[in-house]
Amino acid sequence: MQKILLIGPQGSGKGTQAEQLAKTYSIPHISTGDIFRQHMSEKTELGKLLESFVNEGKLVPNDVTLEIIKERLAQDDCANGFLFDGYPRNIEQAESIDVLLENLEMTFNHVISLEIPRELVIERLEGRRTCASCGKIYHIRFNPPIIDGICDDDGGKLYQREDDTIEKIASRLETYYTQTEPIIDHYREKGIVSEIDATLDISEVFAKIQEVL
Ligand code: AMP
């Protein structure tokens, strides 16, 4: 049973790898960012509260995020494994999820750290486009759709995320390096971390992840 945590800076290809891994191992892809964007596009009460954080590239408060994760983990499809992407994002969240999993007599068995230099992620994020209906991720140069602006899978319109602008990218990366990266050491102590070179092509990164799983 695969219980995976995928970790890496914005633009390291986390979402793209997560989609493929979830399909390959038939496990749910749990992305707090996707869940939040879904609430925002449906304009739920929670969605309205989230807007000021997500669109500004700031972390949503830990208590709000933890509730979302608790609900998601309680769903039946998580009983046979899962892949977390974008949670935990700071040490407090890591401690919360560890306890939550422990109570379910589970633990992450792999933490995959996608490693990439800071300069490269900026270029990747600026060219990122996302399908408005299914969330599939493209890059205008490195991974373009067949028809410009249209999702290959479901014909949805591709859009640029509001938090993918130069200023917001800079602040999100700052948050990543100061708050999220220390989580890797937290899990390194448990001996479950594998580092993967995320500068390679999408298929090469995927093959390397499969090797360690
Ligand atoms: P992502 O799609 O993972 O880049 O997340 C987009 C945005 O959602 C982040 O910039 C945060 O505003 C929010 N978010 C996602 N996951 C978390 C989390 N674990 N804790 C706090 N905020 C989060």
PDB file of C-alpha atoms and ligand atoms in Angstrom:
ATOM      1  CA  MET A   1       0.000   0.000   0.000  1.00  0.00           C
ATOM      2  CA  GLN A   2       1.555   3.303  -1.114  1.00  0.00           C
ATOM      3  CA  LYS A   3       1.249   6.220   1.292  1.00  0.00           C
ATOM      4  CA  ILE A   4       3.275   8.881  -0.411  1.00  0.00           C
ATOM      5  CA  LEU A   5       4.135  12.482   0.351  1.00  0.00           C
ATOM      6  CA  LEU A   6       5.403  14.470  -2.620  1.00  0.00           C
ATOM      7  CA  ILE A   7       7.320  17.565  -1.642  1.00  0.00           C
ATOM      8  CA  GLY A   8       9.137  20.230  -3.658  1.00  0.00           C
ATOM      9  CA  PRO A   9       9.006  23.915  -4.523  1.00  0.00           C
ATOM     10  CA  GLN A  10       6.304  25.382  -6.704  1.00  0.00           C
ATOM     11  CA  GLY A  11       7.231  24.566 -10.303  1.00  0.00           C
ATOM     12  CA  SER A  12       9.158  21.400  -9.436  1.00  0.00           C
ATOM     13  CA  GLY A  13       6.540  19.369 -11.333  1.00  0.00           C
ATOM     14  CA  LYS A  14       4.810  18.043  -8.222  1.00  0.00           C
ATOM     15  CA  GLY A  15       1.272  18.312  -9.566  1.00  0.00           C
ATOM     16  CA  THR A  16       2.196  16.716 -12.905  1.00  0.00           C
ATOM     17  CA  GLN A  17       4.000  13.785 -11.252  1.00  0.00           C
ATOM     18  CA  ALA A  18       1.218  13.416  -8.683  1.00  0.00           C
ATOM     19  CA  GLU A  19      -1.429  12.988 -11.402  1.00  0.00           C
ATOM     20  CA  GLN A  20       0.563  10.212 -13.093  1.00  0.00           C
ATOM     21  CA  LEU A  21       1.490   8.459  -9.848  1.00  0.00           C
ATOM     22  CA  ALA A  22      -2.101   8.477  -8.634  1.00  0.00           C
ATOM     23  CA  LYS A  23      -3.215   6.868 -11.898  1.00  0.00           C
ATOM     24  CA  THR A  24      -0.409   4.294 -11.932  1.00  0.00           C
ATOM     25  CA  TYR A  25      -0.894   3.173  -8.321  1.00  0.00           C
ATOM     26  CA  SER A  26      -4.692   3.707  -8.266  1.00  0.00           C
ATOM     27  CA  ILE A  27      -4.506   5.928  -5.215  1.00  0.00           C
ATOM     28  CA  PRO A  28      -6.214   9.264  -4.590  1.00  0.00           C
ATOM     29  CA  HIS A  29      -4.202  12.406  -5.289  1.00  0.00           C
ATOM     30  CA  ILE A  30      -4.831  14.721  -2.348  1.00  0.00           C
ATOM     31  CA  SER A  31      -3.857  18.287  -3.193  1.00  0.00           C
ATOM     32  CA  THR A  32      -4.964  20.960  -0.737  1.00  0.00           C
ATOM     33  CA  GLY A  33      -4.332  23.581  -3.458  1.00  0.00           C
ATOM     34  CA  ASP A  34      -6.764  21.769  -5.824  1.00  0.00           C
ATOM     35  CA  ILE A  35      -9.360  21.375  -3.062  1.00  0.00           C
ATOM     36  CA  PHE A  36      -9.088  25.084  -2.238  1.00  0.00           C
ATOM     37  CA  ARG A  37      -9.341  26.155  -5.907  1.00  0.00           C
ATOM     38  CA  GLN A  38     -12.426  23.941  -6.274  1.00  0.00           C
ATOM     39  CA  HIS A  39     -14.111  25.715  -3.338  1.00  0.00           C
ATOM     40  CA  MET A  40     -13.147  29.072  -4.821  1.00  0.00           C
ATOM     41  CA  SER A  41     -14.547  28.279  -8.267  1.00  0.00           C
ATOM     42  CA  GLU A  42     -17.791  26.986  -6.702  1.00  0.00           C
ATOM     43  CA  LYS A  43     -17.878  30.128  -4.536  1.00  0.00           C
ATOM     44  CA  THR A  44     -18.686  28.185  -1.356  1.00  0.00           C
ATOM     45  CA  GLU A  45     -18.506  29.961   2.024  1.00  0.00           C
ATOM     46  CA  LEU A  46     -15.091  28.427   2.578  1.00  0.00           C
ATOM     47  CA  GLY A  47     -14.071  29.412  -0.945  1.00  0.00           C
ATOM     48  CA  LYS A  48     -14.746  33.073  -0.205  1.00  0.00           C
ATOM     49  CA  LEU A  49     -12.634  32.911   2.945  1.00  0.00           C
ATOM     50  CA  LEU A  50      -9.809  31.201   1.047  1.00  0.00           C
ATOM     51  CA  GLU A  51      -9.571  33.754  -1.765  1.00  0.00           C
ATOM     52  CA  SER A  52      -7.582  36.321   0.171  1.00  0.00           C
ATOM     53  CA  PHE A  53      -4.960  33.729   1.087  1.00  0.00           C
ATOM     54  CA  VAL A  54      -4.723  31.655  -2.085  1.00  0.00           C
ATOM     55  CA  ASN A  55      -4.822  34.509  -4.620  1.00  0.00           C
ATOM     56  CA  GLU A  56      -2.146  36.332  -2.636  1.00  0.00           C
ATOM     57  CA  GLY A  57       0.057  33.257  -2.398  1.00  0.00           C
ATOM     58  CA  LYS A  58      -0.171  33.164   1.409  1.00  0.00           C
ATOM     59  CA  LEU A  59      -0.645  30.030   3.468  1.00  0.00           C
ATOM     60  CA  VAL A  60      -4.209  29.286   4.561  1.00  0.00           C
ATOM     61  CA  PRO A  61      -4.399  29.044   8.397  1.00  0.00           C
ATOM     62  CA  ASN A  62      -3.393  25.620   9.730  1.00  0.00           C
ATOM     63  CA  ASP A  63      -6.699  24.920  11.511  1.00  0.00           C
ATOM     64  CA  VAL A  64      -8.727  25.460   8.311  1.00  0.00           C
ATOM     65  CA  THR A  65      -6.375  23.261   6.300  1.00  0.00           C
ATOM     66  CA  LEU A  66      -6.340  20.500   8.909  1.00  0.00           C
ATOM     67  CA  GLU A  67     -10.165  20.253   8.858  1.00  0.00           C
ATOM     68  CA  ILE A  68     -10.075  19.804   5.074  1.00  0.00           C
ATOM     69  CA  ILE A  69      -7.459  17.066   5.374  1.00  0.00           C
ATOM     70  CA  LYS A  70      -9.354  15.247   8.140  1.00  0.00           C
ATOM     71  CA  GLU A  71     -12.494  15.158   5.994  1.00  0.00           C
ATOM     72  CA  ARG A  72     -10.589  13.983   2.948  1.00  0.00           C
ATOM     73  CA  LEU A  73      -8.741  11.203   4.801  1.00  0.00           C
ATOM     74  CA  ALA A  74     -12.021   9.898   6.217  1.00  0.00           C
ATOM     75  CA  GLN A  75     -13.272   9.087   2.707  1.00  0.00           C
ATOM     76  CA  ASP A  76     -13.275   5.416   1.725  1.00  0.00           C
ATOM     77  CA  ASP A  77     -10.852   5.764  -1.187  1.00  0.00           C
ATOM     78  CA  CYS A  78      -8.002   6.570   1.240  1.00  0.00           C
ATOM     79  CA  ALA A  79      -8.139   3.147   2.898  1.00  0.00           C
ATOM     80  CA  ASN A  80      -5.786   1.649   0.279  1.00  0.00           C
ATOM     81  CA  GLY A  81      -3.183   4.374   0.144  1.00  0.00           C
ATOM     82  CA  PHE A  82      -2.901   7.975  -0.991  1.00  0.00           C
ATOM     83  CA  LEU A  83      -0.589  10.589  -2.365  1.00  0.00           C
ATOM     84  CA  PHE A  84      -0.321  13.944  -0.624  1.00  0.00           C
ATOM     85  CA  ASP A  85       0.735  16.987  -2.647  1.00  0.00           C
ATOM     86  CA  GLY A  86       0.919  20.407  -0.993  1.00  0.00           C
ATOM     87  CA  TYR A  87       0.200  19.207   2.538  1.00  0.00           C
ATOM     88  CA  PRO A  88       1.960  19.406   4.987  1.00  0.00           C
ATOM     89  CA  ARG A  89       3.555  22.759   4.201  1.00  0.00           C
ATOM     90  CA  ASN A  90       5.073  23.674   7.570  1.00  0.00           C
ATOM     91  CA  ILE A  91       6.302  21.819  10.655  1.00  0.00           C
ATOM     92  CA  GLU A  92       3.046  22.282  12.572  1.00  0.00           C
ATOM     93  CA  GLN A  93       1.105  20.712   9.693  1.00  0.00           C
ATOM     94  CA  ALA A  94       3.627  17.851   9.515  1.00  0.00           C
ATOM     95  CA  GLU A  95       3.128  17.139  13.213  1.00  0.00           C
ATOM     96  CA  SER A  96      -0.666  17.266  12.766  1.00  0.00           C
ATOM     97  CA  ILE A  97      -0.733  14.832   9.858  1.00  0.00           C
ATOM     98  CA  ASP A  98       1.664  12.459  11.641  1.00  0.00           C
ATOM     99  CA  VAL A  99      -0.740  12.280  14.592  1.00  0.00           C
ATOM    100  CA  LEU A 100      -3.772  11.976  12.332  1.00  0.00           C
ATOM    101  CA  LEU A 101      -2.186   9.060  10.450  1.00  0.00           C
ATOM    102  CA  GLU A 102      -0.949   7.445  13.658  1.00  0.00           C
ATOM    103  CA  ASN A 103      -4.516   7.445  14.982  1.00  0.00           C
ATOM    104  CA  LEU A 104      -5.508   5.557  11.835  1.00  0.00           C
ATOM    105  CA  GLU A 105      -2.558   3.191  12.407  1.00  0.00           C
ATOM    106  CA  MET A 106      -0.840   4.512   9.305  1.00  0.00           C
ATOM    107  CA  THR A 107       2.245   6.486   8.374  1.00  0.00           C
ATOM    108  CA  PHE A 108       3.774   7.829   5.151  1.00  0.00           C
ATOM    109  CA  ASN A 109       6.011   5.117   3.702  1.00  0.00           C
ATOM    110  CA  HIS A 110       7.722   7.350   1.099  1.00  0.00           C
ATOM    111  CA  VAL A 111       8.549  11.022   1.088  1.00  0.00           C
ATOM    112  CA  ILE A 112       9.670  12.047  -2.391  1.00  0.00           C
ATOM    113  CA  SER A 113      11.614  15.296  -2.479  1.00  0.00           C
ATOM    114  CA  LEU A 114      11.711  16.920  -5.934  1.00  0.00           C
ATOM    115  CA  GLU A 115      14.946  18.907  -6.118  1.00  0.00           C
ATOM    116  CA  ILE A 116      15.399  21.815  -8.495  1.00  0.00           C
ATOM    117  CA  PRO A 117      17.337  25.102  -8.431  1.00  0.00           C
ATOM    118  CA  ARG A 118      15.375  28.263  -7.691  1.00  0.00           C
ATOM    119  CA  GLU A 119      16.080  29.948 -11.093  1.00  0.00           C
ATOM    120  CA  LEU A 120      14.455  27.108 -13.018  1.00  0.00           C
ATOM    121  CA  VAL A 121      11.172  27.115 -11.119  1.00  0.00           C
ATOM    122  CA  ILE A 122      10.435  30.744 -11.962  1.00  0.00           C
ATOM    123  CA  GLU A 123      10.533  30.002 -15.698  1.00  0.00           C
ATOM    124  CA  ARG A 124       8.344  26.942 -15.213  1.00  0.00           C
ATOM    125  CA  LEU A 125       5.722  28.757 -13.148  1.00  0.00           C
ATOM    126  CA  GLU A 126       5.374  31.694 -15.501  1.00  0.00           C
ATOM    127  CA  GLY A 127       4.540  29.361 -18.391  1.00  0.00           C
ATOM    128  CA  ARG A 128       2.215  27.124 -16.384  1.00  0.00           C
ATOM    129  CA  ARG A 129      -1.391  26.785 -17.545  1.00  0.00           C
ATOM    130  CA  THR A 130      -4.130  24.785 -15.802  1.00  0.00           C
ATOM    131  CA  CYS A 131      -7.352  23.274 -17.150  1.00  0.00           C
ATOM    132  CA  ALA A 132     -10.329  25.094 -15.636  1.00  0.00           C
ATOM    133  CA  SER A 133     -12.447  21.949 -15.591  1.00  0.00           C
ATOM    134  CA  CYS A 134     -10.144  19.022 -14.687  1.00  0.00           C
ATOM    135  CA  GLY A 135      -7.084  20.788 -13.213  1.00  0.00           C
ATOM    136  CA  LYS A 136      -4.587  19.119 -15.596  1.00  0.00           C
ATOM    137  CA  ILE A 137      -1.322  21.075 -15.762  1.00  0.00           C
ATOM    138  CA  TYR A 138       0.483  22.203 -18.925  1.00  0.00           C
ATOM    139  CA  HIS A 139       3.447  24.412 -19.767  1.00  0.00           C
ATOM    140  CA  ILE A 140       3.282  26.637 -22.843  1.00  0.00           C
ATOM    141  CA  ARG A 141       6.764  25.490 -23.954  1.00  0.00           C
ATOM    142  CA  PHE A 142       7.795  22.381 -22.031  1.00  0.00           C
ATOM    143  CA  ASN A 143       4.479  20.528 -22.053  1.00  0.00           C
ATOM    144  CA  PRO A 144       2.029  22.292 -24.382  1.00  0.00           C
ATOM    145  CA  PRO A 145      -1.497  21.084 -25.201  1.00  0.00           C
ATOM    146  CA  ILE A 146      -2.222  19.885 -28.772  1.00  0.00           C
ATOM    147  CA  ILE A 147      -4.521  22.871 -29.377  1.00  0.00           C
ATOM    148  CA  ASP A 148      -3.383  26.155 -27.903  1.00  0.00           C
ATOM    149  CA  GLY A 149      -5.338  27.076 -24.753  1.00  0.00           C
ATOM    150  CA  ILE A 150      -7.453  23.878 -24.727  1.00  0.00           C
ATOM    151  CA  CYS A 151      -7.083  20.804 -22.468  1.00  0.00           C
ATOM    152  CA  ASP A 152      -6.199  17.610 -24.391  1.00  0.00           C
ATOM    153  CA  ASP A 153      -8.269  15.450 -22.047  1.00  0.00           C
ATOM    154  CA  ASP A 154     -11.618  17.208 -21.781  1.00  0.00           C
ATOM    155  CA  GLY A 155     -11.515  20.317 -24.003  1.00  0.00           C
ATOM    156  CA  GLY A 156     -11.564  22.616 -20.929  1.00  0.00           C
ATOM    157  CA  LYS A 157     -10.152  26.127 -21.198  1.00  0.00           C
ATOM    158  CA  LEU A 158      -6.611  26.594 -19.914  1.00  0.00           C
ATOM    159  CA  TYR A 159      -5.990  29.532 -17.583  1.00  0.00           C
ATOM    160  CA  GLN A 160      -3.033  31.082 -15.798  1.00  0.00           C
ATOM    161  CA  ARG A 161      -3.325  30.899 -11.996  1.00  0.00           C
ATOM    162  CA  GLU A 162      -3.705  34.229 -10.280  1.00  0.00           C
ATOM    163  CA  ASP A 163      -0.832  33.376  -7.940  1.00  0.00           C
ATOM    164  CA  ASP A 164       1.550  32.633 -10.850  1.00  0.00           C
ATOM    165  CA  THR A 165       2.724  36.225 -11.276  1.00  0.00           C
ATOM    166  CA  ILE A 166       6.357  37.246 -10.641  1.00  0.00           C
ATOM    167  CA  GLU A 167       5.687  38.966  -7.265  1.00  0.00           C
ATOM    168  CA  LYS A 168       3.474  36.200  -5.921  1.00  0.00           C
ATOM    169  CA  ILE A 169       5.824  33.493  -7.155  1.00  0.00           C
ATOM    170  CA  ALA A 170       8.651  35.179  -5.231  1.00  0.00           C
ATOM    171  CA  SER A 171       6.655  35.292  -2.015  1.00  0.00           C
ATOM    172  CA  ARG A 172       5.408  31.696  -2.406  1.00  0.00           C
ATOM    173  CA  LEU A 173       8.969  30.480  -2.934  1.00  0.00           C
ATOM    174  CA  GLU A 174      10.125  32.375   0.132  1.00  0.00           C
ATOM    175  CA  THR A 175       7.442  30.600   2.147  1.00  0.00           C
ATOM    176  CA  TYR A 176       8.546  27.294   0.639  1.00  0.00           C
ATOM    177  CA  TYR A 177      12.222  27.685   1.551  1.00  0.00           C
ATOM    178  CA  THR A 178      11.612  29.031   5.064  1.00  0.00           C
ATOM    179  CA  GLN A 179       8.592  26.969   6.168  1.00  0.00           C
ATOM    180  CA  THR A 180       8.124  23.945   3.911  1.00  0.00           C
ATOM    181  CA  GLU A 181      11.653  22.766   3.164  1.00  0.00           C
ATOM    182  CA  PRO A 182      12.438  22.055   6.862  1.00  0.00           C
ATOM    183  CA  ILE A 183       9.790  19.317   6.701  1.00  0.00           C
ATOM    184  CA  ILE A 184      12.172  17.242   4.578  1.00  0.00           C
ATOM    185  CA  ASP A 185      14.583  17.010   7.541  1.00  0.00           C
ATOM    186  CA  HIS A 186      11.673  16.140   9.826  1.00  0.00           C
ATOM    187  CA  TYR A 187      10.988  13.058   7.653  1.00  0.00           C
ATOM    188  CA  ARG A 188      14.669  12.378   6.930  1.00  0.00           C
ATOM    189  CA  GLU A 189      15.034  11.452  10.601  1.00  0.00           C
ATOM    190  CA  LYS A 190      12.468   8.716   9.965  1.00  0.00           C
ATOM    191  CA  GLY A 191      14.566   7.373   7.038  1.00  0.00           C
ATOM    192  CA  ILE A 192      11.805   7.587   4.435  1.00  0.00           C
ATOM    193  CA  VAL A 193      13.033  10.432   2.197  1.00  0.00           C
ATOM    194  CA  SER A 194      14.225   9.945  -1.408  1.00  0.00           C
ATOM    195  CA  GLU A 195      15.663  12.873  -3.354  1.00  0.00           C
ATOM    196  CA  ILE A 196      14.818  13.053  -7.050  1.00  0.00           C
ATOM    197  CA  ASP A 197      16.395  15.333  -9.655  1.00  0.00           C
ATOM    198  CA  ALA A 198      13.391  17.348 -10.858  1.00  0.00           C
ATOM    199  CA  THR A 199      15.284  19.182 -13.618  1.00  0.00           C
ATOM    200  CA  LEU A 200      14.900  16.155 -15.915  1.00  0.00           C
ATOM    201  CA  ASP A 201      12.047  15.577 -18.401  1.00  0.00           C
ATOM    202  CA  ILE A 202       8.629  14.679 -17.027  1.00  0.00           C
ATOM    203  CA  SER A 203       8.970  11.010 -18.079  1.00  0.00           C
ATOM    204  CA  GLU A 204      12.508  10.699 -16.661  1.00  0.00           C
ATOM    205  CA  VAL A 205      11.448  12.143 -13.299  1.00  0.00           C
ATOM    206  CA  PHE A 206       8.509   9.744 -13.273  1.00  0.00           C
ATOM    207  CA  ALA A 207      10.795   6.764 -13.979  1.00  0.00           C
ATOM    208  CA  LYS A 208      13.134   7.784 -11.150  1.00  0.00           C
ATOM    209  CA  ILE A 209      10.252   8.074  -8.702  1.00  0.00           C
ATOM    210  CA  GLN A 210       8.996   4.639  -9.734  1.00  0.00           C
ATOM    211  CA  GLU A 211      12.454   3.197  -9.059  1.00  0.00           C
ATOM    212  CA  VAL A 212      12.313   4.222  -5.397  1.00  0.00           C
ATOM    213  CA  LEU A 213       8.685   3.239  -4.756  1.00  0.00           C
TER     214      LEU A 213
HETATM  215  P1  AMP B   1      -0.640  24.838  -4.535  1.00  0.00           P
HETATM  216  O1  AMP B   1      -1.632  24.488  -5.583  1.00  0.00           O
HETATM  217  O2  AMP B   1      -0.163  23.652  -3.774  1.00  0.00           O
HETATM  218  O3  AMP B   1       0.485  25.689  -5.063  1.00  0.00           O
HETATM  219  O4  AMP B   1      -1.417  25.748  -3.453  1.00  0.00           O
HETATM  220  C1  AMP B   1      -1.995  26.986  -3.823  1.00  0.00           C
HETATM  221  C2  AMP B   1      -2.285  27.811  -2.601  1.00  0.00           C
HETATM  222  O5  AMP B   1      -3.226  27.143  -1.743  1.00  0.00           O
HETATM  223  C3  AMP B   1      -1.097  28.123  -1.679  1.00  0.00           C
HETATM  224  O6  AMP B   1      -0.320  29.209  -2.135  1.00  0.00           O
HETATM  225  C4  AMP B   1      -1.818  28.432  -0.372  1.00  0.00           C
HETATM  226  O7  AMP B   1      -2.433  29.696  -0.410  1.00  0.00           O
HETATM  227  C5  AMP B   1      -2.927  27.387  -0.370  1.00  0.00           C
HETATM  228  N1  AMP B   1      -2.494  26.122   0.243  1.00  0.00           N
HETATM  229  C6  AMP B   1      -2.357  24.917  -0.380  1.00  0.00           C
HETATM  230  N2  AMP B   1      -1.963  23.965   0.477  1.00  0.00           N
HETATM  231  C7  AMP B   1      -1.825  24.580   1.675  1.00  0.00           C
HETATM  232  C8  AMP B   1      -1.410  24.148   2.975  1.00  0.00           C
HETATM  233  N3  AMP B   1      -1.044  22.876   3.197  1.00  0.00           N
HETATM  234  N4  AMP B   1      -1.398  25.055   3.977  1.00  0.00           N
HETATM  235  C9  AMP B   1      -1.751  26.324   3.768  1.00  0.00           C
HETATM  236  N5  AMP B   1      -2.127  26.818   2.573  1.00  0.00           N
HETATM  237  C10 AMP B   1      -2.164  25.954   1.533  1.00  0.00           C
END
